[in-house]
């Protein structure tokens, strides 16, 4: 399979698309700038070809990854960057380079299942996204890349069962929030050793904040980071370099090489707490959309995403649906790109007319319809909603003076009500919401009416803590007692770093909350802090 550079017609069409979508908020000049930011290098689309045999340094410094598995296909990813921290092309020429790929039934590549060639183009920062077809459903494969005489690390991946397949069980992991400057990605090393079918990354794959010369909480003593990282990410080059920093982490590389990832973003892939085209720093929408276009472009370049997820200017359809036989349907949401601005200026606030406005939306109308329509057509035992921000109500105090987070679903109560009503009308009996964002482990019963603890339980929510964000954390954060008293539907709360595994079978969903003792020093051990089950047909969390 060969990936060609965009044709001039494709570039013009995408530019026109950007202009139509943003006509009311973006001048023609700003739209053109956004698209120019999206496709750097005036002649890059028609760049000359470089001889891969002349690459003198290892180009596979950022590892390999796979993602978005289907019954007969899975995305294979790598990016060529011999000197990943170097601005520009990361040590590569401004030219396309041929990359060969192989998929095998065994890790020694004695029995190939597929092979081909692809062009690593400079306008995509020499990343490649291979979508091999004709693979067998529900089986493990191994893959690797070659560029000249260089061979990449070997990755392991897995296709999904066919939609009609009756599978007995499925084990997934959920991860989020990996702030490089807050600590080591130790949890990923343990995740790489888990026996999993797939990993869901629920957002904040990187952080836009500056990373100092000593790596922040990593406190390097043996090396110094280049000064290019000690600034906030704004331009396309800034975001590309930040991905290079994160993807050079050996623990993250190990996790990607071990399991297929299904990814979605939250806010820090662009800017903290942005909402649609509204910046936290109150930039004019036209100016912010230039930044968003750059961030979305770099995200796609550095993730194992399919061609339909490739951005067009500042727009990208990231929400999508994947099936695992008749056992589970996954509806992956994007709760950033289409949301209304946060009520009351964001932060924590008592609910009121602004946050309760029925017109407010976290998903946008089109995504909301797509979700409820998908539920109506679902025949899966479990309907799982991987998304970003806390879905269940989360009061910060007991009594009438409580406040709620305006950035989470609590700030969009009508939007949450419509989603729950859609699930009920579609007959979704086994709803599981997967959440990231908040740097703590939570386990919630999702109540039909959060004001009435005795109301029907509509599903369960498993919230995974961060990989590193927030530094080491604590088993019992300072507000532990208050949160448990104020939210009777909250069954578990832990503030350590780690990840979550969920096992689905015909009878139950089981969540295991995995934590590490520290991330400011490498090599911490992992443990299971708590386990819960929710029985099929009888939603509600019980200790396992």
mmCIF file of N, CA and C in Angstrom, residues 375 378 380-383 423-432 456-460 534-540:
data_model
loop_
_atom_site.group_PDB
_atom_site.id
_atom_site.type_symbol
_atom_site.label_atom_id
_atom_site.label_comp_id
_atom_site.label_asym_id
_atom_site.label_seq_id
_atom_site.Cartn_x
_atom_site.Cartn_y
_atom_site.Cartn_z
ATOM 1 N N UNK A 375 -26.964 3.683 19.257
ATOM 2 C CA UNK A 375 -27.521 2.849 20.329
ATOM 3 C C UNK A 375 -28.778 2.123 19.876
ATOM 4 N N UNK A 378 -27.769 -0.906 18.045
ATOM 5 C CA UNK A 378 -26.833 -1.801 18.717
ATOM 6 C C UNK A 378 -27.523 -3.074 19.197
ATOM 7 N N UNK A 380 -25.322 -5.147 20.934
ATOM 8 C CA UNK A 380 -24.227 -5.580 21.805
ATOM 9 C C UNK A 380 -24.707 -5.792 23.235
ATOM 10 N N UNK A 381 -24.056 -6.703 23.915
ATOM 11 C CA UNK A 381 -24.357 -6.945 25.327
ATOM 12 C C UNK A 381 -24.004 -5.713 26.156
ATOM 13 N N UNK A 382 -22.860 -5.102 25.870
ATOM 14 C CA UNK A 382 -22.379 -3.927 26.591
ATOM 15 C C UNK A 382 -22.215 -2.766 25.617
ATOM 16 N N UNK A 383 -22.738 -1.614 25.996
ATOM 17 C CA UNK A 383 -22.517 -0.389 25.239
ATOM 18 C C UNK A 383 -21.603 0.513 26.062
ATOM 19 N N UNK A 423 -30.254 6.718 25.747
ATOM 20 C CA UNK A 423 -29.889 5.346 26.103
ATOM 21 C C UNK A 423 -31.115 4.564 26.564
ATOM 22 N N UNK A 424 -31.958 5.211 27.353
ATOM 23 C CA UNK A 424 -33.153 4.512 27.846
ATOM 24 C C UNK A 424 -34.110 4.199 26.707
ATOM 25 N N UNK A 425 -34.336 5.160 25.811
ATOM 26 C CA UNK A 425 -35.279 4.924 24.715
ATOM 27 C C UNK A 425 -34.761 3.873 23.742
ATOM 28 N N UNK A 426 -33.422 3.747 23.641
ATOM 29 C CA UNK A 426 -32.827 2.740 22.756
ATOM 30 C C UNK A 426 -32.767 1.370 23.408
ATOM 31 N N UNK A 427 -33.135 1.290 24.682
ATOM 32 C CA UNK A 427 -33.103 0.022 25.388
ATOM 33 C C UNK A 427 -31.714 -0.425 25.786
ATOM 34 N N UNK A 428 -30.809 0.544 25.981
ATOM 35 C CA UNK A 428 -29.448 0.210 26.409
ATOM 36 C C UNK A 428 -29.495 -0.187 27.883
ATOM 37 N N UNK A 429 -29.320 -1.467 28.152
ATOM 38 C CA UNK A 429 -29.431 -1.945 29.521
ATOM 39 C C UNK A 429 -28.120 -2.025 30.260
ATOM 40 N N UNK A 430 -27.026 -2.110 29.531
ATOM 41 C CA UNK A 430 -25.711 -2.272 30.153
ATOM 42 C C UNK A 430 -24.785 -1.178 29.635
ATOM 43 N N UNK A 431 -24.905 -0.003 30.247
ATOM 44 C CA UNK A 431 -24.140 1.169 29.837
ATOM 45 C C UNK A 431 -22.916 1.324 30.735
ATOM 46 N N UNK A 432 -21.744 1.459 30.111
ATOM 47 C CA UNK A 432 -20.500 1.699 30.831
ATOM 48 C C UNK A 432 -19.851 2.944 30.244
ATOM 49 N N UNK A 456 -33.355 5.129 39.826
ATOM 50 C CA UNK A 456 -32.827 4.032 38.999
ATOM 51 C C UNK A 456 -31.357 4.251 38.648
ATOM 52 N N UNK A 457 -30.580 3.190 38.692
ATOM 53 C CA UNK A 457 -29.195 3.247 38.234
ATOM 54 C C UNK A 457 -29.175 2.948 36.741
ATOM 55 N N UNK A 458 -28.725 3.937 35.955
ATOM 56 C CA UNK A 458 -28.789 3.840 34.499
ATOM 57 C C UNK A 458 -27.543 3.196 33.899
ATOM 58 N N UNK A 459 -26.503 3.066 34.674
ATOM 59 C CA UNK A 459 -25.247 2.498 34.187
ATOM 60 C C UNK A 459 -24.164 2.753 35.209
ATOM 61 N N UNK A 460 -22.926 2.521 34.817
ATOM 62 C CA UNK A 460 -21.799 2.742 35.722
ATOM 63 C C UNK A 460 -20.734 3.532 34.982
ATOM 64 N N UNK A 534 -20.136 -4.830 37.911
ATOM 65 C CA UNK A 534 -21.518 -4.464 37.651
ATOM 66 C C UNK A 534 -22.113 -5.590 36.831
ATOM 67 N N UNK A 535 -23.192 -6.184 37.322
ATOM 68 C CA UNK A 535 -23.764 -7.353 36.669
ATOM 69 C C UNK A 535 -24.620 -6.949 35.475
ATOM 70 N N UNK A 536 -24.531 -7.737 34.418
ATOM 71 C CA UNK A 536 -25.346 -7.489 33.237
ATOM 72 C C UNK A 536 -26.823 -7.567 33.596
ATOM 73 N N UNK A 537 -27.585 -6.569 33.164
ATOM 74 C CA UNK A 537 -29.014 -6.532 33.454
ATOM 75 C C UNK A 537 -29.360 -5.975 34.812
ATOM 76 N N UNK A 538 -28.366 -5.723 35.642
ATOM 77 C CA UNK A 538 -28.611 -5.183 36.988
ATOM 78 C C UNK A 538 -27.508 -4.179 37.313
ATOM 79 N N UNK A 539 -27.497 -3.015 36.629
ATOM 80 C CA UNK A 539 -26.387 -2.068 36.787
ATOM 81 C C UNK A 539 -26.258 -1.556 38.209
ATOM 82 N N UNK A 540 -25.046 -1.364 38.612
ATOM 83 C CA UNK A 540 -24.723 -0.920 39.965
ATOM 84 C C UNK A 540 -23.451 -1.586 40.433
#
